[in-house]
Amino acid sequence: MKINKVEIANFRALETVAVPLQQFSVLLGENDVGKTSFLYALDKFFIGKKLNDPKDWYKRNTDSAIRITITFAGLNHTPDLAQIVRNDGTIVISKIFSFDANPETKAILDDQSAVSVSKTILNQWFSQDNFHFIPVRRDLSVQFSMNKTALLGKLLRAEMKKAIEDAGAEQSITELKNVLQNAINIPRQSMELFLREQLSNNAIRLGFDELEIDPTEGITFSVMLSDDRVEGIEIQDRGAGTQNNLIIALFRHIAKSNIQGQFIFAMEEPENSLHPKAQRQLLSVIQEISNSNQVIVTTHSPVFIDRSRFESNILLTRTSVGNTIAKIFDSNDLSKIRTDLGIRASDALLKGGGNCAILVEGNTEEDGFPVFLEMMGLSEFDLGIAIINMGGSDFEKARGICQLLQSYDIPCIVVLDKDAKNTATDLNRMMSNNLTNLKYVFTLSLGTIEDYYPEAVVAEVINQNLSPSSPVTEDELKGNHSGDSRLKHYKKIMYEHNAGESLEYLKSLLGSEGTRMMRDAGQELHADIQTILKAVVTVVRSE
């Protein structure tokens, strides 16, 4: 079973959104765009209970119902499902939540009519037993328990049920306890081996201890970790890194068990508290799980974005009117984008929103343009724009980034130095044909972006940050030069004053510090910069 599409209305940060999903889907976007709301909407759908917290409603408007509609595929078409299966083999289930009332659940047929769905079908196919959500703030005492919502509990209940059936139904409590302890020992040993490998510690011992069976309360046990330094520490008392490694070990066991299509997993920022090596390991395990079970994750990790297929990445972004939309990968030139040197999905997709991207040559522009926007009373976050550092003016790289953005339906603007006229000409030639998302190509008339910073600001940046042996003056930096010639002059002055940091560092400081100095001094932006930013606003508002 897998989810093909999710449509949500009036839930938390989401007014309306439709998100198509893959077997493995990576949801990304800026903070507060609705990624967490999306996962919680799925969780509420599968739990299927009444909602009575106004915070679950968009802008707390409880007068409008929450609607969550999911299109499912890959279900076995058993006789009980036959009446709600569409012609294309999918099943569409819609749940409408009015405040503090049980949800109204219907199946939507091909003709858009809605029919009731029996509790038996809902419990068998569309319940918590089929879906597992792991939030970013993981409560290990819940996840590693026999609680019905716990991932380990779901796994062990299946093991225990099989063990009881194999041993025969008539068992005393003591005998049953032994049967169940043996049943959970296999996954315990598997996870223990994974933990030893992940933590490079062969002394690690994982215990599912103090197993108790109560006829009324059910089955309980404690998850304990020991090694050659500590004995029997409960998992919730270990550090976040160790706890997340236990989650990885559990995922690895699930992947090893090859549970075919029984679960849909949703994970919020699974990379949280993990160093890059552990993130790569976790991603590999999650991708293995997705071979047999659908996995949906939200992330801010370049590791997850760059090591996943482009098709797996789904960008959630807010439009200029405030609604969240999903942008998915769609390209007829996939092989070209995959192989273009220097193109990383995270460079494009982790830099901001998806309403427009400004492609710039270097660090000065990357750090400076957000402040330039402020100086015009604008905000990169409100506009939903990304500022992407191309690391130069190479045409092939610029084209590759534009193609990648085009594949996610993200319009872009390119800003080049004056000496990059050939690249500008080539990009302009492709604008109306191959690169339809490329809206403008600007060349800086003064030379490089550094030419737009007054010498007084450059002097102040050097004096405050580079510890010159004597203060650099504005007059020393002046001269009849521009572009690379101006930058070489700056480097000469820095050398003469024993401010020997690299020119690249100065350029970065100009972007991060110098632009703020210009803003705080109330300086007016050069007409070139204003023209570029007005074009950005035009593109955003036309999308």
XYZ file of C-alpha atoms in Angstrom:
543
model
C 0.000 0.000 0.000
C 1.211 3.516 -0.781
C -0.107 7.065 -0.864
C -0.198 8.695 -4.297
C -1.564 12.072 -3.285
C -2.609 14.017 -0.193
C -5.003 16.972 -0.235
C -5.386 19.033 2.939
C -7.609 21.983 3.745
C -7.806 24.177 6.853
C -5.306 22.222 8.963
C -2.778 24.107 11.109
C -0.380 26.026 8.797
C -2.067 24.705 5.669
C -5.022 26.557 4.173
C -5.120 24.287 1.110
C -2.396 22.118 -0.394
C -2.151 19.115 -2.699
C 1.020 17.022 -2.469
C 1.821 14.078 -4.770
C 4.054 11.468 -3.131
C 6.592 8.903 -4.296
C 7.576 5.577 -2.752
C 10.275 7.615 -1.005
C 9.445 11.306 -0.606
C 11.660 14.048 0.843
C 9.688 17.148 1.849
C 11.690 20.333 2.251
C 11.088 24.027 2.541
C 11.599 26.960 4.844
C 10.504 26.909 8.475
C 6.803 27.519 9.085
C 5.832 26.596 5.536
C 3.778 23.607 6.711
C 6.031 20.528 6.544
C 5.256 19.481 10.112
C 1.572 20.282 9.627
C 1.556 17.963 6.618
C 2.899 15.005 8.614
C 0.541 15.649 11.523
C -2.389 15.791 9.095
C -1.460 12.287 7.923
C -1.228 11.155 11.530
C -4.659 12.601 12.387
C -6.116 10.938 9.287
C -4.969 7.470 10.292
C -5.830 7.912 13.983
C -9.319 8.925 12.895
C -10.472 10.458 16.187
C -12.265 13.737 16.853
C -10.210 16.945 16.959
C -11.008 19.488 19.669
C -7.908 21.690 19.845
C -8.389 25.018 18.004
C -4.652 24.989 17.193
C -5.363 22.210 14.680
C -7.449 24.644 12.609
C -5.962 27.058 10.102
C -5.880 30.468 11.830
C -7.937 28.732 14.582
C -11.048 29.097 12.455
C -13.055 26.191 13.868
C -16.145 27.188 11.874
C -14.608 25.698 8.729
C -14.089 21.951 8.646
C -10.718 20.302 8.206
C -10.638 18.080 5.139
C -7.931 15.461 4.538
C -8.245 13.416 1.346
C -5.752 10.674 0.478
C -5.411 8.707 -2.732
C -4.117 5.173 -2.107
C -2.628 2.712 -4.573
C -1.183 -0.774 -4.383
C -3.885 -2.338 -2.229
C -4.924 -5.920 -2.736
C -8.319 -5.720 -4.366
C -10.176 -7.966 -1.967
C -13.972 -8.332 -2.281
C -14.560 -5.943 0.637
C -12.721 -3.163 -1.227
C -14.293 -3.768 -4.626
C -17.107 -1.250 -4.159
C -14.726 1.672 -3.505
C -11.933 0.934 -6.017
C -11.711 3.418 -8.891
C -11.182 2.467 -12.528
C -7.452 3.248 -12.256
C -7.095 0.907 -9.276
C -6.788 3.650 -6.654
C -8.921 4.243 -3.580
C -9.652 7.796 -2.433
C -10.607 8.243 1.217
C -11.758 11.629 2.519
C -12.128 12.558 6.179
C -13.912 15.737 7.237
C -13.265 16.938 10.800
C -15.729 19.333 12.367
C -14.750 20.718 15.739
C -15.029 18.172 18.566
C -16.923 15.677 16.407
C -16.013 12.274 15.041
C -14.715 12.613 11.485
C -17.030 11.939 8.577
C -15.294 9.338 6.427
C -16.215 8.709 2.800
C -14.735 7.021 -0.249
C -14.743 9.243 -3.341
C -15.645 7.331 -6.507
C -14.844 8.059 -10.151
C -17.973 10.164 -10.596
C -17.000 12.174 -7.472
C -19.858 10.728 -5.473
C -19.102 9.878 -1.849
C -20.000 6.587 -0.195
C -19.633 5.423 3.381
C -16.797 3.126 4.394
C -17.275 0.427 6.998
C -15.287 0.425 10.226
C -13.980 -3.000 9.307
C -12.370 -1.667 6.121
C -11.038 1.419 7.887
C -9.489 -0.619 10.694
C -7.938 -3.134 8.319
C -6.552 -0.797 5.661
C -6.597 2.838 6.794
C -5.771 2.896 10.510
C -2.780 3.438 12.798
C -1.807 -0.165 12.169
C -0.859 0.882 8.613
C 0.864 4.191 9.393
C 3.654 5.182 11.749
C 4.718 8.764 12.467
C 7.969 9.615 14.263
C 8.108 13.323 15.200
C 11.345 15.268 15.522
C 10.982 15.392 19.302
C 11.229 11.673 19.712
C 10.005 10.252 23.018
C 12.071 7.074 23.238
C 10.043 5.829 26.202
C 7.031 5.787 23.862
C 8.720 4.590 20.671
C 10.400 1.713 22.514
C 7.447 0.292 24.407
C 4.510 -2.008 23.822
C 2.275 1.008 23.370
C -0.033 0.554 20.377
C 1.469 3.640 18.702
C 5.087 2.598 19.312
C 7.132 1.454 16.329
C 8.944 -1.211 18.343
C 5.622 -2.236 19.896
C 4.091 -2.786 16.466
C 7.069 -4.888 15.448
C 7.214 -6.962 18.645
C 3.476 -7.589 18.814
C 3.735 -9.347 15.460
C 6.683 -11.427 16.731
C 4.840 -12.285 19.950
C 1.622 -13.202 18.185
C 3.491 -15.624 15.947
C 5.360 -17.101 18.940
C 2.117 -17.709 20.841
C 0.542 -19.374 17.810
C 3.606 -21.571 17.319
C 3.641 -22.578 20.981
C -0.064 -23.366 21.131
C -2.894 -21.325 22.563
C -3.022 -22.926 26.028
C -0.156 -21.393 28.055
C 0.200 -20.388 31.661
C 1.315 -16.813 32.359
C 4.821 -18.031 33.294
C 5.145 -20.165 30.180
C 3.740 -17.383 28.066
C 6.273 -14.939 29.517
C 9.110 -17.256 28.493
C 7.664 -17.665 24.995
C 7.374 -13.905 24.521
C 10.819 -13.197 25.976
C 12.301 -15.596 23.445
C 10.239 -14.041 20.658
C 11.579 -10.522 21.257
C 15.137 -11.771 21.708
C 15.694 -12.102 17.938
C 14.993 -8.406 17.150
C 16.893 -7.427 20.323
C 19.998 -9.303 19.176
C 19.704 -7.827 15.687
C 19.483 -4.248 16.986
C 22.299 -4.873 19.460
C 24.642 -5.892 16.631
C 23.664 -2.810 14.627
C 24.270 -0.577 17.656
C 27.728 -2.046 18.228
C 28.608 -1.349 14.621
C 27.194 2.190 14.596
C 28.806 3.228 17.888
C 32.073 1.313 17.264
C 31.630 -0.315 20.666
C 31.535 -4.107 20.870
C 30.733 -3.897 24.577
C 27.257 -2.444 23.964
C 24.462 -4.619 25.334
C 20.811 -3.934 24.562
C 18.249 -5.349 26.946
C 14.495 -5.673 26.726
C 14.326 -6.299 30.466
C 11.697 -6.626 33.147
C 9.135 -8.151 30.799
C 5.810 -8.295 32.607
C 2.443 -9.659 31.538
C -0.628 -8.330 33.291
C -4.013 -9.765 32.248
C -5.557 -6.283 32.418
C -2.655 -3.916 31.705
C -0.991 -5.919 28.938
C 2.743 -6.355 28.257
C 5.456 -3.996 29.499
C 9.260 -4.042 29.426
C 12.223 -1.705 29.848
C 14.780 -0.849 27.167
C 18.227 -0.808 28.775
C 21.718 -0.087 27.434
C 24.936 -1.281 29.038
C 28.608 -1.343 28.107
C 31.961 -1.658 29.879
C 31.449 1.725 31.581
C 27.794 1.756 32.635
C 25.290 -0.932 33.474
C 21.554 -0.976 32.807
C 20.858 2.658 31.850
C 17.346 3.220 30.504
C 17.407 4.501 26.935
C 15.603 7.760 27.773
C 18.495 8.619 30.113
C 21.125 8.330 27.386
C 22.204 11.199 25.112
C 20.315 12.264 21.985
C 22.994 10.795 19.736
C 22.719 7.356 21.359
C 18.935 7.505 21.260
C 18.961 8.342 17.558
C 21.404 5.525 16.930
C 18.908 3.150 18.527
C 16.262 4.499 16.141
C 18.656 3.779 13.249
C 19.230 0.260 14.588
C 15.477 -0.282 14.730
C 15.085 0.947 11.164
C 17.900 -1.336 10.056
C 16.142 -4.290 11.666
C 12.903 -3.372 9.901
C 14.785 -3.165 6.592
C 16.415 -6.532 7.290
C 13.042 -8.046 8.190
C 11.687 -6.964 4.776
C 8.185 -6.229 6.044
C 6.411 -6.119 2.700
C 4.092 -3.152 2.363
C 2.653 -3.299 5.875
C 3.614 0.209 6.939
C 3.721 3.747 5.659
C 6.457 5.535 7.604
C 6.458 9.300 8.201
C 9.508 10.873 9.835
C 10.044 14.479 10.834
C 13.683 15.546 10.433
C 15.149 12.071 11.051
C 18.643 13.579 10.730
C 18.126 15.616 13.922
C 21.126 15.360 16.319
C 23.053 13.099 13.925
C 26.452 13.956 12.465
C 26.780 13.749 8.631
C 28.197 10.209 8.627
C 25.274 8.941 10.698
C 22.885 10.897 8.437
C 24.281 9.102 5.389
C 23.916 5.775 7.159
C 20.346 6.558 8.216
C 19.396 7.657 4.713
C 20.754 4.429 3.275
C 18.651 2.427 5.731
C 15.519 4.487 5.046
C 15.982 4.043 1.300
C 16.271 0.292 1.845
C 13.039 0.316 3.857
C 11.361 2.243 1.030
C 12.004 -0.664 -1.327
C 9.096 -2.438 0.348
C 7.300 0.248 2.410
C 6.515 3.864 1.592
C 8.598 6.430 3.494
C 7.863 10.167 3.818
C 10.387 12.445 5.531
C 10.781 16.153 6.147
C 14.336 17.428 6.270
C 16.749 20.345 6.326
C 19.693 18.056 5.586
C 21.760 18.494 2.396
C 22.760 14.835 2.850
C 19.170 13.673 2.383
C 18.504 16.001 -0.547
C 21.706 15.409 -2.477
C 21.789 11.641 -1.958
C 18.138 11.136 -2.864
C 16.842 11.030 -6.399
C 15.738 14.412 -7.706
C 12.302 12.898 -8.236
C 12.006 12.220 -4.484
C 12.375 15.878 -3.474
C 9.175 17.849 -2.940
C 9.512 21.563 -2.218
C 6.797 23.163 -0.098
C 6.706 26.930 -0.492
C 4.346 29.799 0.230
C 2.995 31.901 -2.605
C 2.929 35.684 -2.431
C -0.650 35.476 -1.106
C 0.355 33.149 1.738
C -0.905 29.755 0.574
C 1.379 26.715 0.604
C 1.965 24.859 -2.655
C 4.034 21.807 -3.549
C 6.635 21.859 -6.322
C 7.797 18.505 -7.624
C 10.532 17.420 -9.993
C 9.518 17.209 -13.630
C 12.216 17.068 -16.292
C 12.620 15.702 -19.773
C 16.370 16.111 -19.505
C 17.006 14.148 -16.310
C 20.261 12.515 -17.393
C 21.745 15.896 -18.327
C 20.893 17.415 -14.955
C 22.199 14.390 -13.064
C 25.598 14.545 -14.727
C 26.219 18.311 -14.920
C 29.316 19.041 -12.853
C 28.731 21.064 -9.703
C 24.955 20.805 -9.613
C 23.585 19.841 -6.213
C 19.893 19.793 -5.435
C 20.495 21.234 -1.959
C 22.188 24.300 -3.481
C 18.890 25.159 -5.119
C 16.344 23.769 -2.681
C 17.747 24.671 0.743
C 18.437 28.326 -0.022
C 14.913 29.621 0.497
C 11.430 29.570 -0.982
C 10.315 28.411 -4.386
C 8.699 31.549 -5.790
C 11.887 32.827 -7.435
C 15.637 32.191 -7.291
C 18.343 34.821 -7.740
C 21.511 33.235 -9.146
C 24.616 35.249 -8.217
C 28.337 34.834 -8.795
C 29.787 34.894 -5.290
C 29.683 35.332 -1.527
C 29.255 39.105 -1.560
C 25.984 38.890 -3.465
C 24.786 35.824 -1.532
C 25.202 37.602 1.807
C 24.377 41.087 0.559
C 21.174 40.625 -1.426
C 18.979 39.781 1.607
C 20.005 43.140 3.134
C 19.545 44.926 -0.198
C 15.961 43.634 -0.078
C 15.533 45.038 3.434
C 16.795 48.408 2.190
C 13.879 48.404 -0.264
C 11.384 47.409 2.424
C 11.233 43.792 1.200
C 11.921 40.397 2.779
C 13.360 37.290 1.135
C 11.194 35.183 3.455
C 7.940 37.009 2.742
C 8.666 36.868 -0.986
C 9.665 33.194 -0.797
C 12.866 33.569 -2.777
C 16.187 31.723 -2.826
C 19.604 33.315 -3.349
C 21.962 30.795 -4.925
C 25.731 31.206 -5.142
C 26.938 29.825 -8.492
C 30.605 30.228 -7.565
C 31.427 32.152 -10.725
C 29.952 32.915 -14.117
C 30.523 29.611 -15.913
C 27.779 29.209 -18.512
C 27.419 25.441 -18.198
C 27.008 25.633 -14.443
C 24.554 28.525 -14.674
C 22.532 26.640 -17.264
C 22.592 23.481 -15.141
C 21.248 25.276 -12.090
C 18.541 26.933 -14.214
C 17.575 23.520 -15.599
C 17.379 22.050 -12.111
C 15.176 24.927 -10.956
C 13.028 24.548 -14.061
C 12.474 20.907 -13.151
C 10.881 22.087 -9.898
C 8.931 24.876 -11.648
C 10.983 27.605 -9.948
C 11.499 30.812 -11.969
C 14.919 32.422 -11.765
C 16.927 35.589 -12.398
C 20.674 35.581 -13.090
C 22.955 38.426 -11.974
C 26.404 38.496 -13.597
C 29.488 40.703 -13.462
C 30.100 43.112 -16.323
C 32.866 40.927 -17.772
C 30.529 37.900 -18.094
C 28.863 39.202 -21.267
C 29.377 35.939 -23.155
C 27.568 33.955 -20.455
C 24.794 36.551 -20.419
C 24.442 36.351 -24.211
C 24.268 32.541 -24.157
C 21.691 32.512 -21.332
C 19.559 35.140 -23.065
C 19.586 33.009 -26.217
C 18.173 30.060 -24.259
C 15.647 32.087 -22.299
C 12.677 31.739 -24.629
C 13.400 28.157 -25.687
C 15.134 25.694 -23.404
C 15.030 27.731 -20.186
C 11.495 29.035 -19.984
C 11.847 29.596 -16.230
C 14.707 32.067 -16.779
C 12.988 35.454 -16.612
C 15.846 37.984 -16.596
C 19.620 38.069 -17.043
C 21.298 41.157 -15.577
C 24.915 42.295 -15.929
C 26.286 44.778 -13.409
C 27.112 47.971 -15.281
C 29.779 49.117 -12.774
C 31.800 45.899 -12.925
C 31.465 43.535 -9.945
C 29.119 43.754 -6.988
C 31.972 45.184 -4.885
C 31.869 48.328 -7.070
C 28.512 49.149 -5.479
C 30.001 49.482 -1.974
C 31.297 52.988 -1.094
C 34.996 53.163 -0.229
C 34.060 54.472 3.232
C 32.185 51.234 3.899
C 35.042 49.085 2.567
C 37.507 50.933 4.829
C 35.266 50.456 7.848
C 34.909 46.731 7.115
C 38.693 46.298 6.882
C 39.382 48.326 10.034
C 36.746 46.540 12.121
C 37.409 42.987 10.996
C 40.951 42.547 9.612
C 43.094 44.239 12.325
C 45.286 46.410 10.055
C 48.524 47.749 11.551
C 47.177 51.261 10.872
C 43.666 52.309 9.854
C 42.808 52.147 6.170
C 41.316 55.409 4.884
C 38.597 56.007 2.339
C 40.967 58.067 0.169
C 43.475 55.197 -0.061
C 40.820 52.926 -1.552
C 39.631 55.429 -4.136
C 40.878 55.380 -7.694
C 39.862 55.262 -11.322
C 39.234 51.543 -11.421
C 36.459 48.974 -11.367
C 35.883 45.227 -11.391
C 38.979 43.068 -10.922
C 41.218 46.130 -11.054
C 39.411 47.620 -8.052
C 39.672 44.338 -6.137
C 43.397 44.055 -6.838
C 43.805 47.601 -5.531
C 41.953 46.655 -2.330
C 44.247 43.666 -1.906
C 47.315 45.909 -2.319
C 46.068 48.322 0.343
C 45.311 45.428 2.706
C 48.843 44.113 2.216
C 50.368 47.518 2.909
C 48.424 47.719 6.196
C 49.253 44.139 7.246
C 45.579 43.171 6.957
C 46.613 39.989 5.254
C 43.343 38.081 5.075
C 42.318 36.788 1.650
C 40.406 38.893 -0.830
C 37.619 36.314 -0.791
C 37.228 36.848 2.951
C 36.958 40.601 2.416
C 34.281 40.038 -0.236
C 32.309 37.852 2.159
C 32.619 40.506 4.879
C 31.402 43.177 2.467
C 28.292 41.117 1.842
C 27.585 40.254 5.461
C 28.879 43.367 7.266
C 29.241 46.094 4.644
C 25.684 45.831 3.381
C 24.341 46.241 6.914
C 26.512 49.327 7.353
C 24.953 50.766 4.195
C 21.487 49.935 5.496
C 22.116 51.412 8.949
C 23.542 54.589 7.384
C 20.353 54.960 5.347
C 22.186 54.908 2.013
C 20.143 54.623 -1.156
C 20.705 51.606 -3.359
C 22.225 52.058 -6.808
C 19.679 52.006 -9.636
C 21.123 48.705 -10.951
C 20.341 46.889 -7.708
C 16.906 48.449 -7.456
C 16.100 47.315 -11.006
C 17.114 43.726 -10.198
C 15.042 43.564 -7.014
C 11.996 45.137 -8.657
C 12.233 42.412 -11.307
C 12.269 39.795 -8.529
C 9.072 41.238 -7.068
C 7.465 41.220 -10.524
C 8.327 37.544 -11.009
C 7.061 36.545 -7.551
C 3.762 38.355 -7.968
C 3.177 36.923 -11.420
C 3.572 33.323 -10.268
